[in-house]
GROMACS .gro file of C-alpha atoms in nm:
model
  445
    1MET     CA    1  -9.403   2.144  -3.915
    2PRO     CA    2  -9.406   2.241  -4.285
    3ALA     CA    3  -9.153   2.065  -4.503
    4VAL     CA    4  -8.885   2.256  -4.695
    5SER     CA    5  -8.958   2.265  -5.068
    6ALA     CA    6  -8.631   2.420  -5.192
    7LEU     CA    7  -8.278   2.466  -5.054
    8LEU     CA    8  -7.989   2.661  -5.207
    9ARG     CA    9  -7.642   2.703  -5.060
   10PHE     CA   10  -7.425   3.014  -5.105
   11GLY     CA   11  -7.096   3.005  -4.908
   12LYS     CA   12  -7.166   3.003  -4.532
   13TYR     CA   13  -7.529   3.110  -4.590
   14LYS     CA   14  -7.834   2.903  -4.693
   15LYS     CA   15  -8.137   3.022  -4.885
   16ILE     CA   16  -8.458   2.848  -4.778
   17LEU     CA   17  -8.815   2.859  -4.918
   18CYS     CA   18  -9.080   2.707  -4.694
   19LYS     CA   19  -9.400   2.550  -4.825
   20ALA     CA   20  -9.606   2.785  -4.607
   21ASP     CA   21  -9.444   3.085  -4.772
   22LYS     CA   22  -9.495   2.939  -5.116
   23ALA     CA   23  -9.866   2.900  -5.044
   24LYS     CA   24  -9.881   3.271  -4.958
   25GLY     CA   25  -9.729   3.366  -5.291
   26ILE     CA   26  -9.373   3.424  -5.158
   27SER     CA   27  -9.126   3.292  -5.416
   28LYS     CA   28  -8.799   3.448  -5.294
   29PRO     CA   29  -8.584   3.218  -5.074
   30VAL     CA   30  -8.478   3.354  -4.734
   31PRO     CA   31  -8.099   3.377  -4.661
   32VAL     CA   32  -8.011   3.250  -4.314
   33HIS     CA   33  -7.684   3.212  -4.121
   34ARG     CA   34  -7.602   2.877  -3.957
   35VAL     CA   35  -7.969   2.782  -3.899
   36THR     CA   36  -8.134   2.450  -3.984
   37GLU     CA   37  -8.437   2.423  -4.216
   38ALA     CA   38  -8.652   2.296  -3.931
   39LYS     CA   39  -8.601   2.613  -3.725
   40ILE     CA   40  -8.650   2.863  -4.008
   41CYS     CA   41  -8.986   2.715  -4.115
   42PRO     CA   42  -9.207   2.761  -3.800
   43GLN     CA   43  -9.558   2.626  -3.768
   44LYS     CA   44  -9.712   2.958  -3.667
   45ALA     CA   45  -9.657   3.326  -3.767
   46ASN     CA   46  -9.365   3.442  -3.977
   47ASP     CA   47  -9.138   3.511  -3.679
   48ARG     CA   48  -8.813   3.450  -3.866
   49CYS     CA   49  -8.603   3.628  -3.603
   50LYS     CA   50  -8.693   3.351  -3.356
   51ALA     CA   51  -8.435   3.129  -3.528
   52ASN     CA   52  -8.158   3.390  -3.481
   53PRO     CA   53  -8.060   3.405  -3.851
   54CYS     CA   54  -7.843   3.720  -3.813
   55PRO     CA   55  -7.474   3.720  -3.701
   56ALA     CA   56  -7.472   3.739  -3.321
   57LYS     CA   57  -7.352   4.046  -3.125
   58MET     CA   58  -7.288   4.256  -3.442
   59THR     CA   59  -7.653   4.273  -3.563
   60THR     CA   60  -8.012   4.248  -3.437
   61CYS     CA   61  -8.300   4.081  -3.623
   62LYS     CA   62  -8.621   4.256  -3.734
   63ASN     CA   63  -8.913   4.074  -3.896
   64THR     CA   64  -9.053   4.216  -4.221
   65ALA     CA   65  -9.369   4.138  -4.420
   66LYS     CA   66  -9.211   3.871  -4.633
   67SER     CA   67  -8.874   3.805  -4.466
   68TYR     CA   68  -8.650   3.960  -4.197
   69GLU     CA   69  -8.378   4.226  -4.177
   70CYS     CA   70  -8.040   4.226  -3.995
   71ILE     CA   71  -7.988   4.571  -3.835
   72ASP     CA   72  -7.635   4.676  -3.743
   73VAL     CA   73  -7.550   4.720  -3.373
   74ASN     CA   74  -7.340   5.027  -3.290
   75GLU     CA   75  -7.081   4.871  -3.057
   76CYS     CA   76  -6.918   5.212  -3.008
   77SER     CA   77  -7.220   5.318  -2.798
   78LYS     CA   78  -7.069   5.105  -2.522
   79LYS     CA   79  -6.791   5.262  -2.316
   80GLY     CA   80  -6.450   5.106  -2.253
   81LEU     CA   81  -6.413   4.917  -2.581
   82CYS     CA   82  -6.098   5.111  -2.680
   83LYS     CA   83  -5.810   5.219  -2.457
   84SER     CA   84  -5.715   5.586  -2.435
   85PRO     CA   85  -5.614   5.771  -2.653
   86GLU     CA   86  -5.781   5.544  -2.913
   87PHE     CA   87  -6.132   5.616  -3.036
   88CYS     CA   88  -6.399   5.369  -3.152
   89VAL     CA   89  -6.520   5.351  -3.516
   90ASN     CA   90  -6.836   5.144  -3.586
   91LYS     CA   91  -6.821   4.914  -3.892
   92LYS     CA   92  -7.152   4.814  -4.051
   93LYS     CA   93  -7.247   4.452  -3.968
   94THR     CA   94  -6.879   4.359  -3.910
   95GLY     CA   95  -6.812   4.497  -3.562
   96TYR     CA   96  -6.595   4.795  -3.471
   97GLU     CA   97  -6.236   4.920  -3.492
   98CYS     CA   98  -6.011   5.113  -3.249
   99ARG     CA   99  -5.813   5.389  -3.425
  100CYS     CA  100  -5.537   5.629  -3.320
  101PRO     CA  101  -5.590   6.009  -3.328
  102LYS     CA  102  -5.445   6.195  -3.629
  103GLU     CA  103  -5.147   6.328  -3.432
  104LEU     CA  104  -5.047   5.973  -3.327
  105VAL     CA  105  -4.947   5.656  -3.515
  106ARG     CA  106  -4.978   5.288  -3.421
  107ASP     CA  107  -4.651   5.116  -3.327
  108LYS     CA  108  -4.612   4.784  -3.513
  109ALA     CA  109  -4.440   4.609  -3.220
  110SER     CA  110  -4.647   4.724  -2.919
  111LYS     CA  111  -4.969   4.797  -3.118
  112LYS     CA  112  -5.004   5.115  -2.909
  113CYS     CA  113  -5.068   5.473  -3.028
  114ILE     CA  114  -4.741   5.667  -3.004
  115VAL     CA  115  -4.606   6.006  -3.109
  116PRO     CA  116  -4.458   5.977  -3.465
  117ASP     CA  117  -4.080   5.991  -3.516
  118PRO     CA  118  -4.000   6.358  -3.587
  119CYS     CA  119  -3.684   6.263  -3.776
  120LYS     CA  120  -3.890   6.070  -4.031
  121SER     CA  121  -4.127   6.356  -4.111
  122LYS     CA  122  -4.118   6.534  -4.447
  123GLU     CA  123  -3.975   6.853  -4.290
  124SER     CA  124  -3.677   6.777  -4.065
  125PRO     CA  125  -3.670   6.973  -3.737
  126CYS     CA  126  -3.292   7.009  -3.770
  127PRO     CA  127  -3.096   7.242  -4.005
  128SER     CA  128  -2.916   7.103  -4.311
  129THR     CA  129  -2.583   7.122  -4.123
  130SER     CA  130  -2.709   6.881  -3.855
  131LYS     CA  131  -2.831   6.522  -3.841
  132CYS     CA  132  -3.160   6.436  -3.667
  133GLU     CA  133  -3.150   6.153  -3.406
  134THR     CA  134  -3.464   6.008  -3.242
  135ILE     CA  135  -3.478   5.971  -2.863
  136ARG     CA  136  -3.741   5.735  -2.718
  137SER     CA  137  -3.812   5.704  -2.348
  138SER     CA  138  -4.096   5.608  -2.117
  139SER     CA  139  -4.207   5.969  -2.107
  140GLY     CA  140  -4.239   5.993  -2.488
  141THR     CA  141  -4.053   6.054  -2.815
  142SER     CA  142  -3.814   6.346  -2.877
  143HIS     CA  143  -3.513   6.429  -3.095
  144ARG     CA  144  -3.176   6.598  -3.099
  145CYS     CA  145  -2.970   6.767  -3.370
  146VAL     CA  146  -2.611   6.641  -3.407
  147ASP     CA  147  -2.368   6.862  -3.599
  148ILE     CA  148  -2.231   6.723  -3.930
  149ASP     CA  149  -1.853   6.751  -3.972
  150GLU     CA  150  -1.836   6.879  -4.332
  151CYS     CA  151  -1.455   6.863  -4.325
  152LEU     CA  152  -1.467   6.493  -4.240
  153THR     CA  153  -1.739   6.403  -4.493
  154GLY     CA  154  -1.583   6.614  -4.770
  155LYS     CA  155  -1.892   6.835  -4.809
  156TYR     CA  156  -1.703   7.164  -4.814
  157LYS     CA  157  -1.559   7.412  -5.068
  158CYS     CA  158  -1.225   7.577  -4.989
  159GLY     CA  159  -0.982   7.757  -5.223
  160ASP     CA  160  -0.614   7.686  -5.299
  161GLY     CA  161  -0.397   7.698  -4.989
  162GLU     CA  162  -0.701   7.679  -4.762
  163GLU     CA  163  -0.795   7.413  -4.505
  164CYS     CA  164  -1.137   7.319  -4.372
  165TYR     CA  165  -1.215   7.368  -4.001
  166ASN     CA  166  -1.543   7.235  -3.867
  167LYS     CA  167  -1.764   7.445  -3.639
  168GLU     CA  168  -2.117   7.433  -3.505
  169ASN     CA  169  -2.374   7.464  -3.784
  170GLY     CA  170  -2.114   7.484  -4.062
  171TYR     CA  171  -1.741   7.505  -4.138
  172GLU     CA  172  -1.465   7.763  -4.198
  173CYS     CA  173  -1.183   7.782  -4.459
  174ARG     CA  174  -0.849   7.896  -4.316
  175CYS     CA  175  -0.509   7.944  -4.480
  176ALA     CA  176  -0.287   7.641  -4.443
  177LYS     CA  177   0.051   7.655  -4.275
  178GLY     CA  178   0.298   7.845  -4.497
  179PHE     CA  179   0.022   8.058  -4.652
  180THR     CA  180  -0.099   8.405  -4.569
  181ARG     CA  181  -0.424   8.568  -4.672
  182GLU     CA  182  -0.394   8.859  -4.909
  183LYS     CA  183  -0.696   9.020  -5.077
  184GLY     CA  184  -0.914   8.725  -4.981
  185LYS     CA  185  -0.672   8.460  -5.116
  186CYS     CA  186  -0.413   8.239  -4.947
  187ILE     CA  187  -0.065   8.312  -5.090
  188ALA     CA  188   0.235   8.081  -5.024
  189GLU     CA  189   0.505   8.230  -4.805
  190ILE     CA  190   0.765   7.984  -4.944
  191ASP     CA  191   0.794   7.740  -5.238
  192PRO     CA  192   0.456   7.565  -5.233
  193CYS     CA  193   0.619   7.233  -5.326
  194LYS     CA  194   0.821   7.257  -5.002
  195ALA     CA  195   0.527   7.352  -4.788
  196ASP     CA  196   0.435   7.152  -4.482
  197PRO     CA  197   0.189   6.995  -4.508
  198PRO     CA  198   0.243   6.922  -4.880
  199VAL     CA  199   0.011   7.094  -5.123
  200CYS     CA  200  -0.011   6.782  -5.339
  201ASP     CA  201  -0.119   6.436  -5.239
  202ILE     CA  202   0.222   6.276  -5.193
  203LYS     CA  203   0.068   5.931  -5.238
  204THR     CA  204  -0.075   5.997  -5.585
  205GLN     CA  205   0.095   6.319  -5.708
  206ARG     CA  206   0.430   6.495  -5.738
  207CYS     CA  207   0.459   6.873  -5.706
  208VAL     CA  208   0.615   7.094  -5.977
  209SER     CA  209   0.657   7.467  -5.896
  210ALA     CA  210   0.760   7.729  -6.150
  211ASN     CA  211   0.762   8.013  -5.900
  212ARG     CA  212   0.648   8.095  -5.553
  213THR     CA  213   0.297   8.177  -5.654
  214SER     CA  214   0.210   7.877  -5.871
  215TYR     CA  215   0.261   7.502  -5.871
  216GLU     CA  216   0.133   7.192  -6.050
  217CYS     CA  217   0.049   6.847  -5.915
  218LEU     CA  218   0.138   6.577  -6.168
  219ASP     CA  219  -0.001   6.226  -6.149
  220ILE     CA  220   0.222   5.940  -6.030
  221ASP     CA  221   0.180   5.610  -6.220
  222GLU     CA  222   0.147   5.382  -5.917
  223CYS     CA  223   0.098   5.073  -6.137
  224SER     CA  224   0.432   5.101  -6.323
  225THR     CA  225   0.622   5.207  -6.010
  226GLN     CA  226   0.458   4.928  -5.802
  227LYS     CA  227   0.343   5.187  -5.549
  228HIS     CA  228  -0.006   5.043  -5.523
  229ASP     CA  229  -0.180   4.824  -5.270
  230CYS     CA  230  -0.394   4.612  -5.502
  231ASP     CA  231  -0.456   4.250  -5.414
  232LYS     CA  232  -0.229   3.994  -5.582
  233ASN     CA  233  -0.537   3.866  -5.766
  234ALA     CA  234  -0.628   4.215  -5.894
  235LYS     CA  235  -0.518   4.425  -6.193
  236CYS     CA  236  -0.384   4.776  -6.126
  237ILE     CA  237  -0.528   5.049  -6.355
  238ASN     CA  238  -0.364   5.394  -6.336
  239THR     CA  239  -0.595   5.697  -6.312
  240GLU     CA  240  -0.547   6.070  -6.261
  241PRO     CA  241  -0.517   6.108  -5.973
  242GLY     CA  242  -0.439   5.776  -5.809
  243PHE     CA  243  -0.523   5.432  -5.941
  244LYS     CA  244  -0.791   5.167  -5.919
  245CYS     CA  245  -0.783   4.794  -5.862
  246GLN     CA  246  -0.994   4.543  -6.057
  247CYS     CA  247  -1.016   4.181  -5.941
  248ILE     CA  248  -0.951   3.920  -6.210
  249PRO     CA  249  -1.239   3.686  -6.317
  250GLY     CA  250  -1.321   3.423  -6.056
  251PHE     CA  251  -1.269   3.660  -5.761
  252LYS     CA  252  -1.508   3.893  -5.579
  253GLU     CA  253  -1.400   4.250  -5.513
  254TYR     CA  254  -1.382   4.403  -5.165
  255ASP     CA  255  -1.251   4.744  -5.056
  256ASN     CA  256  -1.221   4.866  -5.418
  257GLY     CA  257  -0.999   4.579  -5.524
  258ARG     CA  258  -0.763   4.597  -5.225
  259THR     CA  259  -0.899   4.257  -5.128
  260CYS     CA  260  -1.004   3.988  -5.379
  261LYS     CA  261  -1.175   3.681  -5.238
  262ASP     CA  262  -1.219   3.367  -5.441
  263LEU     CA  263  -1.570   3.308  -5.577
  264ASN     CA  264  -1.711   2.967  -5.490
  265GLU     CA  265  -1.844   2.865  -5.831
  266CYS     CA  266  -1.957   2.537  -5.677
  267SER     CA  267  -2.243   2.721  -5.506
  268ASN     CA  268  -2.407   2.699  -5.850
  269LYS     CA  269  -2.542   2.343  -5.852
  270PHE     CA  270  -2.586   2.337  -6.229
  271LEU     CA  271  -2.220   2.385  -6.331
  272CYS     CA  272  -2.137   2.016  -6.295
  273ALA     CA  273  -2.333   1.701  -6.384
  274LYS     CA  274  -2.587   1.560  -6.141
  275HIS     CA  275  -2.358   1.270  -6.046
  276ALA     CA  276  -2.040   1.479  -6.023
  277LYS     CA  277  -1.849   1.660  -5.747
  278CYS     CA  278  -1.757   2.027  -5.785
  279THR     CA  279  -1.420   2.132  -5.639
  280ASN     CA  280  -1.359   2.503  -5.596
  281LEU     CA  281  -1.017   2.631  -5.712
  282PRO     CA  282  -0.860   2.979  -5.680
  283GLY     CA  283  -1.043   3.176  -5.948
  284SER     CA  284  -1.189   2.862  -6.104
  285TYR     CA  285  -1.345   2.521  -6.032
  286LYS     CA  286  -1.321   2.154  -6.134
  287CYS     CA  287  -1.592   1.894  -6.203
  288GLN     CA  288  -1.519   1.528  -6.129
  289CYS     CA  289  -1.759   1.236  -6.173
  290ASN     CA  290  -1.856   1.048  -5.858
  291LEU     CA  291  -1.735   0.697  -5.790
  292GLY     CA  292  -1.921   0.457  -6.015
  293TYR     CA  293  -1.953   0.710  -6.301
  294SER     CA  294  -1.727   0.804  -6.592
  295GLY     CA  295  -1.701   1.129  -6.789
  296ASP     CA  296  -1.553   1.478  -6.781
  297GLY     CA  297  -1.766   1.599  -6.490
  298LYS     CA  298  -1.994   1.801  -6.715
  299TYR     CA  299  -2.144   1.471  -6.835
  300CYS     CA  300  -2.126   1.155  -6.623
  301LYS     CA  301  -2.234   0.806  -6.733
  302ASP     CA  302  -2.297   0.515  -6.501
  303ILE     CA  303  -2.031   0.240  -6.504
  304ASN     CA  304  -2.176  -0.111  -6.531
  305GLU     CA  305  -1.947  -0.286  -6.282
  306CYS     CA  306  -2.117  -0.620  -6.349
  307SER     CA  307  -2.046  -0.624  -6.724
  308LYS     CA  308  -1.687  -0.501  -6.677
  309LYS     CA  309  -1.630  -0.752  -6.394
  310LYS     CA  310  -1.530  -0.473  -6.155
  311PHE     CA  311  -1.723  -0.619  -5.863
  312LYS     CA  312  -1.664  -0.834  -5.558
  313CYS     CA  313  -1.953  -1.060  -5.473
  314PRO     CA  314  -1.949  -1.367  -5.244
  315ALA     CA  315  -1.988  -1.719  -5.376
  316HIS     CA  316  -2.338  -1.831  -5.476
  317SER     CA  317  -2.444  -1.472  -5.560
  318LYS     CA  318  -2.514  -1.265  -5.871
  319CYS     CA  319  -2.407  -0.906  -5.948
  320HIS     CA  320  -2.683  -0.648  -6.018
  321ASN     CA  321  -2.585  -0.305  -6.152
  322THR     CA  322  -2.728   0.005  -5.976
  323PRO     CA  323  -2.680   0.379  -6.051
  324GLY     CA  324  -2.321   0.456  -5.947
  325SER     CA  325  -2.266   0.119  -5.784
  326TYR     CA  326  -2.380  -0.245  -5.780
  327SER     CA  327  -2.535  -0.495  -5.542
  328CYS     CA  328  -2.488  -0.865  -5.482
  329LYS     CA  329  -2.798  -1.086  -5.457
  330CYS     CA  330  -2.775  -1.445  -5.340
  331ARG     CA  331  -2.898  -1.710  -5.581
  332HIS     CA  332  -3.207  -1.919  -5.520
  333GLY     CA  333  -3.156  -2.148  -5.223
  334PHE     CA  334  -2.913  -1.910  -5.046
  335LYS     CA  335  -2.950  -1.613  -4.811
  336LEU     CA  336  -2.710  -1.330  -4.722
  337LYS     CA  337  -2.560  -1.329  -4.375
  338ASN     CA  338  -2.249  -1.144  -4.257
  339GLY     CA  339  -2.144  -1.073  -4.616
  340ARG     CA  340  -2.173  -1.439  -4.723
  341CYS     CA  341  -2.438  -1.635  -4.913
  342LEU     CA  342  -2.524  -1.931  -4.689
  343ASP     CA  343  -2.726  -2.234  -4.795
  344VAL     CA  344  -3.093  -2.230  -4.693
  345ASP     CA  345  -3.200  -2.560  -4.531
  346GLU     CA  346  -3.539  -2.594  -4.702
  347CYS     CA  347  -3.608  -2.908  -4.497
  348LYS     CA  348  -3.552  -2.722  -4.170
  349VAL     CA  349  -3.750  -2.410  -4.256
  350ASN     CA  350  -4.022  -2.623  -4.423
  351SER     CA  351  -4.002  -2.442  -4.759
  352HIS     CA  352  -3.987  -2.765  -4.968
  353ASN     CA  353  -4.261  -2.930  -5.173
  354CYS     CA  354  -4.190  -3.295  -5.093
  355HIS     CA  355  -4.481  -3.538  -5.057
  356LYS     CA  356  -4.611  -3.594  -4.707
  357ASN     CA  357  -4.488  -3.956  -4.732
  358ALA     CA  358  -4.142  -3.849  -4.845
  359LEU     CA  359  -3.825  -3.751  -4.658
  360CYS     CA  360  -3.665  -3.408  -4.737
  361ILE     CA  361  -3.286  -3.420  -4.783
  362ASN     CA  362  -3.110  -3.081  -4.791
  363SER     CA  363  -2.838  -3.012  -5.051
  364VAL     CA  364  -2.625  -2.707  -5.138
  365GLY     CA  365  -2.861  -2.450  -5.284
  366SER     CA  366  -3.150  -2.698  -5.315
  367PHE     CA  367  -3.304  -3.018  -5.166
  368LYS     CA  368  -3.412  -3.370  -5.262
  369CYS     CA  369  -3.721  -3.577  -5.183
  370ARG     CA  370  -3.708  -3.953  -5.115
  371CYS     CA  371  -4.024  -4.158  -5.060
  372LYS     CA  372  -4.047  -4.358  -4.740
  373LYS     CA  373  -4.021  -4.736  -4.737
  374GLY     CA  374  -4.332  -4.903  -4.876
  375PHE     CA  375  -4.404  -4.617  -5.117
  376GLU     CA  376  -4.330  -4.590  -5.486
  377HIS     CA  377  -4.095  -4.296  -5.572
  378LEU     CA  378  -4.263  -4.079  -5.838
  379LYS     CA  379  -4.189  -3.725  -5.971
  380ASP     CA  380  -3.862  -3.699  -5.777
  381GLY     CA  381  -4.039  -3.761  -5.449
  382ARG     CA  382  -4.309  -3.500  -5.506
  383LEU     CA  383  -4.555  -3.794  -5.530
  384CYS     CA  384  -4.538  -4.113  -5.317
  385LEU     CA  385  -4.789  -4.397  -5.369
  386LYS     CA  386  -4.822  -4.723  -5.178
  387ASP     CA  387  -4.701  -5.041  -5.354
  388GLU     CA  388  -5.061  -5.175  -5.390
  389GLU     CA  389  -5.169  -4.855  -5.559
  390THR     CA  390  -4.865  -4.880  -5.782
  391SER     CA  391  -4.938  -5.244  -5.883
  392LYS     CA  392  -5.295  -5.152  -5.970
  393SER     CA  393  -5.171  -4.864  -6.175
  394ASN     CA  394  -4.917  -5.092  -6.342
  395ASN     CA  395  -5.185  -5.356  -6.430
  396THR     CA  396  -5.405  -5.089  -6.582
  397LEU     CA  397  -5.108  -4.962  -6.776
  398ILE     CA  398  -5.024  -5.315  -6.903
  399ILE     CA  399  -5.382  -5.372  -7.026
  400ILE     CA  400  -5.378  -5.035  -7.207
  401VAL     CA  401  -5.042  -5.117  -7.368
  402ALA     CA  402  -5.156  -5.470  -7.470
  403VAL     CA  403  -5.477  -5.342  -7.631
  404SER     CA  404  -5.286  -5.070  -7.812
  405ALA     CA  405  -5.027  -5.321  -7.937
  406SER     CA  406  -5.301  -5.560  -8.063
  407LEU     CA  407  -5.470  -5.283  -8.256
  408LEU     CA  408  -5.140  -5.179  -8.406
  409LEU     CA  409  -5.065  -5.539  -8.510
  410VAL     CA  410  -5.405  -5.578  -8.682
  411ILE     CA  411  -5.346  -5.255  -8.873
  412LEU     CA  412  -5.001  -5.372  -8.986
  413ILE     CA  413  -5.133  -5.714  -9.108
  414SER     CA  414  -5.415  -5.548  -9.299
  415CYS     CA  415  -5.170  -5.313  -9.469
  416CYS     CA  416  -4.943  -5.606  -9.568
  417LEU     CA  417  -5.228  -5.805  -9.721
  418TYR     CA  418  -5.345  -5.500  -9.913
  419TRP     CA  419  -5.000  -5.433 -10.064
  420GLN     CA  420  -4.951  -5.804 -10.144
  421ARG     CA  421  -5.278  -5.827 -10.342
  422ARG     CA  422  -5.201  -5.506 -10.527
  423ASN     CA  423  -4.855  -5.630 -10.629
  424LYS     CA  424  -5.000  -5.960 -10.770
  425LYS     CA  425  -5.257  -5.773 -10.981
  426CYS     CA  426  -4.988  -5.544 -11.119
  427LYS     CA  427  -4.770  -5.844 -11.218
  428LYS     CA  428  -5.062  -6.016 -11.400
  429ASN     CA  429  -5.137  -5.704 -11.601
  430ASP     CA  430  -4.772  -5.664 -11.693
  431SER     CA  431  -4.756  -6.031 -11.817
  432GLU     CA  432  -5.060  -5.989 -12.043
  433GLU     CA  433  -4.921  -5.670 -12.191
  434PHE     CA  434  -4.589  -5.841 -12.261
  435LYS     CA  435  -4.758  -6.130 -12.440
  436THR     CA  436  -4.961  -5.887 -12.658
  437LEU     CA  437  -4.647  -5.694 -12.755
  438LEU     CA  438  -4.460  -6.019 -12.837
  439ALA     CA  439  -4.746  -6.143 -13.062
  440ASP     CA  440  -4.748  -5.811 -13.249
  441GLN     CA  441  -4.377  -5.834 -13.303
  442VAL     CA  442  -4.397  -6.191 -13.442
  443ALA     CA  443  -4.678  -6.089 -13.676
  444GLN     CA  444  -4.469  -5.805 -13.818
  445ASP     CA  445  -4.172  -6.033 -13.878
   0.00000   0.00000   0.00000
């Protein structure tokens, strides 16, 4: 079988150029899909489709003069791929897709083709005075129109002395009790300020009537008269008409300030220091450093309990400072057990370094080594030699000391003789000089 002369990789595909192709003047590598080089380079004719280089099921292979071609398979030619009322759409070299007809939409939950919600269409099937409600059942999707009560929602326009009455597909304005309609207007039969029901909002206004035909509703300052229902943690602000409530800082507003609930500032983890505890207060909060730290809560510094002697450690232990606390570590030769530092018997646990010919004797926090009888005790029992070995060592040591002492004595004697001769020569020279000076002196006299 011809060997592969070149191999390039691109994603999930390989591009292969066989030696046989190269000999024929073909220089373009062949892209294949999940096929080995051995299969794509046959011994005989250029039957490239024999290696199944095209994606299965979705395409078929066709040999060409210099390569091969993957031809798309129309899966939609087969019946039963999509369920009714879906129709099949072929997708080139990638399979097929089942789609819903234009008059239907695909339901996200059931993945089925269903009739679209009529209430969500651009043009509502109900009049503006009604609300559209969707009705779904096993038989299909439908809708119903529910009348809107304009009088209840406030979407009405009535004149003075008129009241709103709801009716199907709209509303009607009628004269209130104590009013009669004259020339298209509702006129008060009695003093409008004494009418029942009142013409003014008795909660927010007071009525002032100059005559039977006219009246005026003046605002009541509910804040100054304490006729408001604001929360105790809210500020009352008078308006015309009525009033409004505004929660003070640190509280969250509900029901237009009628209810003020405390804000939990501690939900913000960055208000206090990392090693501090946040305590929520009504309308505020407090930061307090954790145990083992000092500071104002915004900044907390670790307390070194060991240096300030604010620790409790058992005997034979040492204090080690840790972030926000401290730990007690037993000293060498002790181990922690039940909150106490107990002595470690090095002799028992065999953690000593005594000589093999020495006895280990445990002590508090340490141990001692003592050579056995017949052995010389050296290096605190870390070395034990027999007496014969010791005497030989001693004799050698004596000879070395004697030789060293003899050499030192010879050096000392030589030095003494040298200094003695030098001193005699100096004295002789001094005597001759003295005699010369004395003779000169006598000659001068």
